[in-house]
Short mmCIF file of C-alpha atoms in Angstrom, two decimals:
data_model
loop_
_atom_site.label_atom_id
_atom_site.label_comp_id
_atom_site.label_asym_id
_atom_site.label_seq_id
_atom_site.Cartn_x
_atom_site.Cartn_y
_atom_site.Cartn_z
CA MET A 1 84.36 106.01 118.78
CA SER A 2 86.69 105.09 121.55
CA PRO A 3 90.21 105.87 122.55
CA VAL A 4 92.90 103.66 121.18
CA GLN A 5 93.42 100.47 123.07
CA GLY A 6 96.99 99.57 123.71
CA PRO A 7 98.42 96.98 121.37
CA ARG A 8 98.33 93.42 122.57
CA GLU A 9 101.73 92.76 123.92
CA ASP A 10 103.64 90.02 122.20
CA PRO A 11 107.03 89.22 123.61
CA ARG A 12 108.48 88.40 120.22
CA SER A 13 110.47 91.01 118.33
CA ASP A 14 109.39 92.49 115.02
CA ALA A 15 112.09 90.48 113.28
CA GLU A 16 110.77 87.25 114.74
CA LEU A 17 107.21 88.06 113.80
CA VAL A 18 108.26 89.03 110.29
CA ASP A 19 110.09 85.74 109.80
CA LEU A 20 107.15 83.76 111.09
CA ALA A 21 104.67 85.75 109.01
CA ARG A 22 106.72 85.15 105.91
CA SER A 23 106.62 81.45 106.54
CA GLY A 24 102.83 81.56 106.66
CA ASP A 25 102.18 81.99 110.38
CA ARG A 26 98.92 83.92 110.43
CA ARG A 27 99.00 84.57 114.14
CA ALA A 28 102.40 86.18 113.83
CA LEU A 29 101.19 88.35 110.98
CA ASP A 30 98.13 89.34 112.97
CA ALA A 31 100.31 90.25 115.94
CA LEU A 32 102.65 92.26 113.73
CA LEU A 33 99.78 94.21 112.17
CA ARG A 34 98.17 94.89 115.53
CA ARG A 35 101.44 96.07 116.98
CA HIS A 36 101.97 98.58 114.20
CA HIS A 37 98.44 99.62 113.29
CA ASP A 38 98.21 102.58 115.61
CA ARG A 39 101.60 103.91 114.59
CA VAL A 40 100.67 103.57 110.93
CA HIS A 41 97.35 105.26 111.54
CA LEU A 42 98.95 108.12 113.42
CA LEU A 43 101.22 108.83 110.46
CA CYS A 44 98.27 108.64 108.07
CA ARG A 45 96.25 110.94 110.28
CA ARG A 46 99.02 113.50 110.31
CA LEU A 47 99.59 113.30 106.57
CA CYS A 48 95.96 113.28 105.44
CA ARG A 49 93.67 116.20 106.12
CA ASP A 50 90.60 114.06 106.54
CA ARG A 51 90.01 111.22 108.97
CA GLY A 52 88.24 109.08 106.39
CA ASP A 53 91.18 109.43 104.05
CA ALA A 54 93.52 108.52 106.88
CA GLU A 55 91.53 105.39 107.66
CA ASP A 56 91.53 104.34 104.03
CA ALA A 57 95.24 105.07 103.74
CA THR A 58 95.88 103.04 106.88
CA GLN A 59 94.14 100.05 105.38
CA GLU A 60 95.98 100.42 102.09
CA ALA A 61 99.24 100.71 104.00
CA LEU A 62 98.64 97.53 105.99
CA ILE A 63 97.84 95.65 102.81
CA ALA A 64 100.96 97.04 101.16
CA ILE A 65 103.01 95.98 104.16
CA VAL A 66 101.66 92.45 103.92
CA ARG A 67 102.33 92.33 100.20
CA GLY A 68 105.78 93.82 100.64
CA LEU A 69 106.93 91.50 103.41
CA PRO A 70 108.59 89.08 100.99
CA ARG A 71 110.74 91.96 99.77
CA TYR A 72 111.57 93.43 103.16
CA ASP A 73 115.28 92.71 103.50
CA GLY A 74 115.70 93.67 107.13
CA ARG A 75 118.38 96.29 106.49
CA ALA A 76 116.16 98.96 108.02
CA ALA A 77 114.13 98.43 111.16
CA PHE A 78 110.68 97.11 110.40
CA THR A 79 109.14 100.27 111.82
CA THR A 80 111.21 102.47 109.52
CA TRP A 81 110.40 100.31 106.52
CA SER A 82 106.70 100.26 107.38
CA TYR A 83 106.75 104.05 107.69
CA ARG A 84 108.06 104.31 104.15
CA VAL A 85 105.40 101.95 102.84
CA THR A 86 102.77 103.88 104.78
CA THR A 87 104.00 107.18 103.43
CA ASN A 88 103.58 105.94 99.89
CA ALA A 89 100.07 104.76 100.67
CA CYS A 90 99.25 108.17 102.12
CA LEU A 91 100.78 110.01 99.18
CA ASP A 92 98.65 107.87 96.87
CA GLN A 93 95.62 108.80 98.92
CA LEU A 94 96.52 112.49 98.75
CA ARG A 95 96.90 112.29 94.99
CA ARG A 96 93.53 110.60 94.68
CA ARG A 97 92.04 113.23 96.93
CA ALA A 98 93.53 116.02 94.85
CA ARG A 99 91.80 114.61 91.81
CA ARG A 100 88.44 113.98 93.39
CA PRO A 101 86.41 116.51 95.31
CA MET A 102 84.16 115.28 98.09
CA PRO A 103 80.56 114.61 96.98
CA SER A 104 79.43 117.05 99.64
CA ASP A 105 81.77 119.61 98.15
CA LEU A 106 80.26 119.08 94.73
CA GLY A 107 76.88 119.86 96.15
CA ALA A 108 78.04 122.77 98.22
CA GLY A 109 77.65 126.39 97.31
CA ASP A 110 75.05 128.03 95.19
CA GLY A 111 76.12 126.44 91.95
CA THR A 112 77.39 129.66 90.47
CA GLY A 113 81.05 128.98 91.03
CA PRO A 114 83.48 126.17 91.51
CA ALA A 115 82.80 124.07 94.58
CA PRO A 116 85.43 124.22 97.30
CA LEU A 117 87.68 121.21 97.71
CA ILE A 118 88.67 119.42 100.88
CA GLU A 119 91.57 121.81 101.15
CA ASP A 120 89.09 124.22 102.67
CA ALA A 121 87.90 121.77 105.29
CA ALA A 122 89.90 123.31 108.10
CA ALA A 123 88.57 126.75 107.35
CA ARG A 124 85.01 125.46 107.14
CA ASP A 125 85.34 123.63 110.42
CA ALA A 126 86.78 126.69 112.09
CA ALA A 127 83.81 128.69 110.87
CA ASP A 128 81.32 126.03 111.81
CA PRO A 129 82.44 123.93 114.76
CA GLU A 130 79.06 122.25 114.92
CA ARG A 131 79.52 120.95 111.41
CA SER A 132 82.87 119.52 112.38
CA ALA A 133 81.39 117.88 115.46
CA LEU A 134 78.56 116.41 113.43
CA ALA A 135 81.06 115.02 110.97
CA GLY A 136 82.71 113.20 113.84
CA GLU A 137 86.07 114.84 113.35
CA ASP A 138 88.55 114.51 116.15
CA ARG A 139 90.23 117.62 114.90
CA SER A 140 92.39 119.07 117.63
CA GLN A 141 94.16 122.37 117.35
CA LEU A 142 97.11 120.51 115.96
CA GLN A 143 95.06 118.70 113.33
CA ALA A 144 93.45 121.96 112.30
CA ALA A 145 96.84 123.61 112.02
CA LEU A 146 98.22 120.67 110.06
CA ALA A 147 95.22 120.66 107.75
CA ALA A 148 95.77 124.33 107.05
CA LEU A 149 99.44 123.78 106.30
CA PRO A 150 100.10 123.36 102.56
CA GLU A 151 100.99 119.82 101.61
CA GLU A 152 104.47 120.80 100.45
CA PHE A 153 105.30 121.74 104.03
CA ARG A 154 103.04 119.37 105.94
CA VAL A 155 104.37 116.15 104.45
CA PRO A 156 108.10 116.81 105.06
CA VAL A 157 107.47 118.06 108.60
CA VAL A 158 105.39 115.03 109.47
CA LEU A 159 107.86 112.61 107.93
CA ARG A 160 110.73 114.16 109.81
CA ASP A 161 109.08 114.67 113.16
CA VAL A 162 106.83 111.62 113.33
CA THR A 163 108.86 108.97 111.53
CA ASP A 164 112.43 110.20 112.09
CA LEU A 165 113.31 109.64 108.47
CA ASP A 166 116.39 111.65 107.53
CA TYR A 167 116.49 114.34 104.87
CA ALA A 168 117.83 112.01 102.21
CA GLU A 169 115.14 109.39 102.85
CA ILE A 170 112.42 112.02 102.78
CA GLY A 171 113.94 113.43 99.62
CA ASP A 172 113.81 110.00 98.04
CA LEU A 173 110.17 109.58 98.98
CA LEU A 174 109.14 113.02 97.76
CA ASP A 175 111.56 113.27 94.85
CA LEU A 176 113.16 116.39 96.31
CA PRO A 177 116.79 117.34 97.00
CA PRO A 178 117.73 117.02 100.68
CA GLY A 179 118.35 120.77 100.91
CA THR A 180 114.85 121.49 99.74
CA VAL A 181 113.48 118.98 102.22
CA ARG A 182 115.34 120.73 105.01
CA SER A 183 114.14 124.13 103.90
CA ARG A 184 110.53 123.01 103.73
CA ILE A 185 110.72 121.38 107.14
CA SER A 186 112.11 124.55 108.65
CA ARG A 187 109.47 126.72 107.02
CA GLY A 188 106.72 124.24 107.81
CA ARG A 189 107.60 124.20 111.49
CA ALA A 190 107.64 127.97 111.54
CA ARG A 191 104.19 128.08 110.00
CA LEU A 192 102.90 125.56 112.51
CA ALA A 193 104.34 127.61 115.32
CA ALA A 194 102.64 130.71 113.95
CA SER A 195 99.26 128.98 113.97
CA LEU A 196 99.78 127.33 117.35
CA PRO A 197 100.54 130.14 119.80
CA ASP A 198 101.01 127.72 122.69
CA LEU A 199 103.55 125.64 120.86
CA ARG A 200 106.65 127.52 121.93
CA ALA A 201 105.38 127.62 125.47
CA GLY A 202 105.30 123.86 125.35
CA THR A 203 101.63 123.48 126.10
CA GLY A 204 100.46 122.61 122.60
CA ASN A 205 97.01 121.15 122.49
CA GLN A 206 95.03 121.98 125.60
CA ASP A 207 92.71 119.07 125.06
CA ARG A 208 95.53 116.59 125.12
CA ARG A 209 94.83 113.06 126.13
CA ASP A 210 97.26 110.22 126.34
CA ASP A 211 95.47 107.92 123.94
CA VAL A 212 98.32 107.29 121.56
CA ARG A 213 101.95 107.61 122.29
CA PRO A 214 103.78 106.38 119.24
CA ALA A 215 107.26 105.15 119.78
CA GLY A 216 110.06 106.08 117.47
CA PRO A 217 111.59 103.62 115.07
CA THR A 218 112.97 100.55 116.70
CA MET B 1 114.87 123.58 91.60
CA SER B 2 114.50 127.29 92.19
CA GLU B 3 113.45 126.90 95.80
CA PRO B 4 116.05 128.28 98.20
CA GLU B 5 117.82 125.64 100.19
CA ASP B 6 118.35 126.04 103.88
CA LEU B 7 121.66 124.35 104.53
CA HIS B 8 122.81 126.30 107.56
CA GLU B 9 122.81 124.79 111.00
CA PRO B 10 119.66 125.51 112.95
CA ASN B 11 119.95 128.09 115.68
CA PRO B 12 118.91 127.24 119.26
CA GLU B 13 115.47 128.69 118.71
CA ASP B 14 114.99 126.34 115.77
CA LEU B 15 116.01 123.41 117.92
CA GLU B 16 113.51 124.44 120.54
CA LEU B 17 110.81 124.71 117.91
CA GLN B 18 111.87 121.37 116.45
CA ARG B 19 111.47 119.68 119.82
CA ALA B 20 108.12 121.33 120.42
CA VAL B 21 106.72 120.33 117.04
CA ARG B 22 108.03 116.81 117.36
CA ASP B 23 106.62 116.34 120.83
CA LEU B 24 103.26 117.67 119.76
CA LEU B 25 103.04 115.59 116.59
CA ARG B 26 103.81 112.46 118.54
CA SER B 27 101.69 113.06 121.60
CA ASP B 28 98.61 114.83 120.32
CA PRO B 29 95.88 112.19 120.59
CA VAL B 30 94.40 110.48 117.59
CA GLU B 31 91.20 108.60 118.15
CA ILE B 32 90.79 105.39 116.27
CA ASP B 33 87.52 103.81 115.31
CA PRO B 34 87.92 100.24 116.59
CA THR B 35 85.65 98.97 113.83
CA ARG B 36 87.85 100.49 111.15
CA ARG B 37 90.93 99.25 112.95
CA GLU B 38 89.69 95.67 112.90
CA ALA B 39 88.51 96.06 109.33
CA ALA B 40 91.91 97.31 108.19
CA ILE B 41 93.70 94.45 109.90
CA ALA B 42 91.20 91.96 108.51
CA ALA B 43 91.68 93.32 105.00
CA ALA B 44 95.44 93.01 105.31
CA LEU B 45 95.16 89.47 106.63
CA GLU B 46 92.80 88.68 103.80
CA ALA B 47 95.38 90.02 101.38
CA ALA B 48 97.86 87.57 102.84
CA VAL B 49 95.41 84.73 102.37
CA SER B 50 94.82 85.85 98.83
CA LEU B 51 98.50 85.77 98.08
CA GLU B 52 98.58 82.13 99.06
CA GLY B 53 95.85 81.05 96.67
CA PRO B 54 95.55 80.76 92.92
CA GLU B 55 96.51 84.08 91.39
CA GLU B 56 93.29 85.18 89.72
CA VAL B 57 90.91 84.00 92.41
CA ALA B 58 93.20 85.45 95.01
CA ALA B 59 93.40 88.88 93.44
CA GLU B 60 89.65 89.06 92.98
CA ARG B 61 89.15 88.08 96.58
CA THR B 62 91.56 90.74 97.73
CA ALA B 63 89.93 93.43 95.64
CA ALA B 64 86.49 92.52 96.93
CA GLN B 65 87.74 92.44 100.49
CA VAL B 66 89.46 95.79 100.21
CA ALA B 67 86.35 97.37 98.74
CA ALA B 68 84.19 95.87 101.43
CA HIS B 69 86.36 97.34 104.17
CA ARG B 70 86.70 100.77 102.60
CA SER B 71 84.80 103.59 104.23
CA PRO B 72 81.40 104.38 102.76
CA ALA B 73 82.56 107.92 102.10
CA ALA B 74 85.55 106.67 100.18
CA ARG B 75 83.44 104.30 98.13
CA HIS B 76 81.21 107.19 97.24
CA ARG B 77 84.12 109.49 96.49
CA ARG B 78 85.48 107.04 94.00
CA ARG B 79 82.41 107.54 91.85
CA PRO B 80 81.51 111.18 92.17
CA PRO B 81 78.19 112.19 90.65
CA GLY B 82 78.15 113.96 87.37
CA ALA B 83 81.41 112.56 86.11
CA LEU B 84 82.29 114.18 82.84
CA GLN B 85 82.64 112.23 79.67
CA PRO B 86 85.83 112.22 77.60
CA ILE B 87 86.55 115.33 75.61
CA LEU B 88 87.32 113.37 72.53
CA VAL B 89 88.02 109.77 71.78
CA ALA B 90 88.05 109.32 68.05
CA ALA B 91 87.04 105.98 66.66
CA ALA B 92 90.20 105.86 64.66
CA ALA B 93 92.26 106.33 67.78
CA VAL B 94 90.42 103.48 69.46
CA ALA B 95 91.17 101.27 66.51
CA VAL B 96 94.81 102.21 66.69
CA VAL B 97 94.79 101.48 70.39
CA ALA B 98 93.40 98.05 69.69
CA GLY B 99 96.28 97.49 67.32
CA GLY B 100 98.69 98.58 69.98
CA VAL B 101 97.16 96.24 72.51
CA ALA B 102 97.45 93.40 70.04
CA ALA B 103 101.08 94.30 69.63
CA PHE B 104 101.57 94.04 73.37
CA GLY B 105 99.96 90.63 73.21
CA GLN B 106 102.74 89.51 70.97
CA LEU B 107 105.20 91.28 73.20
CA GLY B 108 103.89 89.51 76.27
CA SER B 109 104.01 86.11 74.66
CA ASP B 110 107.59 86.64 73.65
CA SER B 111 108.67 87.60 77.10
CA GLN B 112 106.86 84.76 78.74
CA VAL B 113 108.61 82.28 76.53
CA ASP B 114 111.95 84.01 76.99
CA SER B 115 111.74 83.97 80.75
CA ALA B 116 110.21 80.58 81.28
CA ALA B 117 113.39 78.95 82.54
CA GLU B 118 114.35 81.46 85.18
CA ALA B 119 110.73 81.91 86.13
CA GLU B 120 110.55 78.37 87.40
CA SER B 121 113.24 78.94 89.98
CA ALA B 122 111.86 82.32 91.01
CA HIS B 123 108.47 80.81 91.68
CA ALA B 124 109.85 78.67 94.49
CA ASP B 125 110.76 81.72 96.56
CA SER B 126 107.29 83.21 96.46
CA SER B 127 105.21 80.18 97.24
CA THR B 128 104.10 81.36 100.66
CA MET B 129 103.49 85.04 100.20
CA SER B 130 104.36 86.68 96.97
CA GLY B 131 103.48 90.26 96.26
CA ALA B 132 104.77 93.72 95.95
CA SER B 133 105.74 96.49 98.23
CA ASN B 134 104.18 99.87 98.01
CA GLU B 135 107.59 101.30 98.59
CA ALA B 136 107.78 102.79 95.14
CA GLY B 137 108.29 106.44 95.77
CA THR B 138 112.00 106.32 95.28
CA ASP B 139 111.51 105.09 91.76
CA ALA B 140 109.56 108.14 90.71
CA ALA B 141 112.33 109.30 88.46
CA ALA B 142 111.85 106.21 86.36
CA GLY B 143 108.80 107.82 84.85
CA ASP B 144 110.47 111.06 83.94
CA ASP B 145 111.79 110.25 80.54
CA GLY B 146 108.86 108.03 79.73
CA SER B 147 106.32 110.64 80.65
CA ALA B 148 108.13 113.24 78.63
CA ALA B 149 107.92 111.07 75.57
CA ALA B 150 104.43 109.89 76.33
CA PRO B 151 102.09 112.48 74.79
CA THR B 152 101.53 111.00 71.40
CA THR B 153 98.16 110.52 69.81
CA THR B 154 98.99 107.84 67.33
CA VAL B 155 100.45 104.43 67.70
CA ALA B 156 103.15 103.34 65.34
CA ALA B 157 103.00 99.85 63.99
CA PRO B 158 105.07 97.81 66.38
CA SER B 159 108.09 95.92 65.27
CA SER B 160 110.62 93.83 67.06
CA ALA B 161 113.04 96.73 66.94
CA GLN B 162 110.80 99.53 68.12
CA ARG B 163 107.41 99.35 69.78
CA SER B 164 105.12 102.24 70.67
CA ALA B 165 102.67 102.37 73.52
CA PRO B 166 98.90 102.58 72.97
CA ASP B 167 97.55 106.06 73.62
CA LEU B 168 93.95 106.43 74.71
CA GLY B 169 93.88 110.18 74.10
CA ASP B 170 92.71 113.12 76.19
CA PHE B 171 90.16 112.99 78.99
CA ALA B 172 88.45 115.42 81.29
CA ASP B 173 88.76 113.17 84.33
CA VAL B 174 90.02 109.80 85.43
CA ASP B 175 86.58 108.23 85.54
CA ALA B 176 86.08 108.88 81.87
CA LEU B 177 89.50 107.43 81.16
CA LEU B 178 88.78 104.32 83.22
CA GLU B 179 85.51 103.90 81.38
CA THR B 180 87.26 104.04 78.03
CA ALA B 181 90.05 101.79 79.20
CA ALA B 182 87.58 99.14 80.28
CA THR B 183 85.82 99.39 76.96
CA THR B 184 88.76 99.52 74.60
CA LEU B 185 91.35 97.46 76.43
CA GLY B 186 88.93 94.90 77.79
CA PRO B 187 89.48 92.27 80.41
CA ALA B 188 91.76 90.01 78.39
CA SER B 189 94.94 92.01 78.36
CA SER B 190 98.05 90.58 76.91
CA PHE B 191 99.82 91.29 80.17
CA ASP B 192 97.87 88.57 81.88
CA GLY B 193 100.69 86.14 82.39
CA SER B 194 98.81 84.48 85.20
CA GLU B 195 98.79 81.09 83.54
CA GLN B 196 102.52 80.93 83.34
CA GLU B 197 104.79 79.20 85.74
CA GLY B 198 107.21 81.54 87.44
CA LEU B 199 104.92 84.50 87.40
CA ALA B 200 107.29 86.84 89.19
CA SER B 201 110.04 86.46 86.67
CA ALA B 202 107.70 86.67 83.72
CA GLU B 203 106.21 89.85 85.10
CA ALA B 204 109.62 91.38 85.58
CA GLU B 205 110.41 90.64 81.97
CA LEU B 206 107.12 92.15 80.88
CA ARG B 207 107.80 95.26 82.88
CA ASP B 208 111.15 95.65 81.21
CA ARG B 209 109.57 95.33 77.83
CA ALA B 210 106.77 97.70 78.68
CA ALA B 211 109.32 100.28 79.76
CA ALA B 212 111.26 99.75 76.57
CA ALA B 213 108.07 100.33 74.59
CA GLY B 214 107.63 103.76 76.13
CA LEU B 215 105.32 102.93 79.03
CA PRO B 216 106.67 104.41 82.25
CA CYS B 217 105.85 103.37 85.79
CA ALA B 218 106.30 99.68 85.09
CA GLN B 219 107.86 99.04 88.48
CA GLN B 220 105.28 101.06 90.36
CA ALA B 221 102.44 99.36 88.53
CA GLY B 222 104.05 96.04 89.33
CA ASP B 223 104.09 97.00 92.97
CA ARG B 224 100.32 97.23 92.67
CA ALA B 225 100.07 93.85 90.94
CA ALA B 226 99.38 95.58 87.64
CA MET B 227 101.02 96.14 84.27
CA PRO B 228 101.13 99.37 82.24
CA VAL B 229 99.04 98.94 79.13
CA ALA B 230 98.45 102.40 77.70
CA LEU B 231 99.14 106.09 77.89
CA ALA B 232 96.62 108.92 78.08
CA ARG B 233 96.22 112.44 79.33
CA VAL B 234 93.80 113.72 81.96
CA GLN B 235 93.36 117.46 81.91
CA ALA B 236 96.52 117.65 79.82
CA GLU B 237 98.59 115.73 82.37
CA SER B 238 100.23 112.55 81.20
CA VAL B 239 99.01 109.39 82.88
CA VAL B 240 99.64 105.68 82.52
CA VAL B 241 96.86 103.13 82.44
CA ALA B 242 97.74 99.86 84.11
CA ARG B 243 95.75 96.70 84.44
CA THR B 244 95.72 93.94 87.03
CA ASP B 245 95.32 90.26 86.29
CA THR B 246 91.69 90.48 87.23
CA GLY B 247 90.85 93.31 84.90
CA THR B 248 90.99 96.20 87.33
CA PHE B 249 92.36 99.30 85.66
CA LEU B 250 94.61 101.75 87.48
CA VAL B 251 95.50 105.28 86.47
CA LEU B 252 98.98 106.37 87.49
CA ASP B 253 100.45 109.82 87.26
CA ALA B 254 103.13 109.49 84.57
CA ALA B 255 105.54 111.84 86.33
CA SER B 256 105.35 110.51 89.88
CA CYS B 257 103.86 107.08 89.14
CA GLY B 258 101.47 107.60 92.04
CA GLU B 259 98.08 106.02 91.81
CA LEU B 260 95.30 108.44 90.91
CA ALA B 261 92.35 106.08 90.62
CA ARG B 262 91.32 102.54 89.97
CA ARG B 263 88.26 100.66 88.85
#
């Protein structure tokens, strides 16, 4: 595992790369995917509780972006559009996850009761840091707090604060009225703040490194 | 929606919290496995290559590539041990399903003929990279009425005026449903359409007809290069079974049209 390498700089704009990729230029497509991979992965990591799920969702998102390029009309910035595609890939992953417990979860416990699902991963890791380390999780305080946040709050907060989508766009993605989106974001932030005592002091994660600094939509 | 809506303007403390959360979410480091990064990009590039080739070969290549790049844990998760078998799939129901599938065969043929002319022109636009966006979330409402009407256990004899969707019955989990779908619906679905010129237009026509026949999530299935072919229920929740050109079956949640599983 290594920190994220910075994307290879390509002087061409997203719009130029998209046009070239659509016309069959593989190098342009490669450059476009490399430019946006880390941003896509960051969103997936924030939305999914589990790093493996996030990696799978990232791959699905990149494939969906490639397949959707012919239908990208350029009205929204490519970054914004790719965030929406990525969100759908992550929501698909979350739905699959909700339906399928981890094999390790199936084998967990004493067999006398229902096995815990991944939803309990944060609690398990908190109780057993060594297990988390062995599993290779890069779970920071933030990731632990996000993982403990119910999906109904986590997803709107992440979409608003990572992707800058507005309430209406988030509502469209989640099939919720904008007022409900706003309410959930507000409550979700409050819950995050409650579980991250340093948040209001502005210190956040004490183990912060500057590996990834996603830019906002362009 | 009974949930209270928070429409008031945020107070200064909320704005401070908003900034803090936003800064943290954007700056907290996320480590990336370079191997997975390259694999994900390679899979996406491979998908682009696949879209340029013959439809069936291309889709198979993409599916194989995606599976090859998926994490070992995910591959394992997709086939959890001890998968339960269906609660009940009556032989009569299977027979009825077969009848329904045959009906869709007729349906598909009709649409392909109907749309042949416009399909030819549409094909020209997608010669380099055709495909579908995953940006389907906003269409979730399209499944609402269809899913509400979905839970039926019998299939009416189709006619040109009114066609009913095949219903595979009730299942304990998606694996059992996928197993039954593969057995009863088989690889040669009537929604193939891959031999036709102007595939995009023909598929759009098929989706319209599938929706008219009571199968929701046509658009979302289309976004995944698949066609809805049957209804079912998993743990009493309505789902839609869709099938790709290469015989991969997808299970979509009938209400949200999100993908639950595929095989």
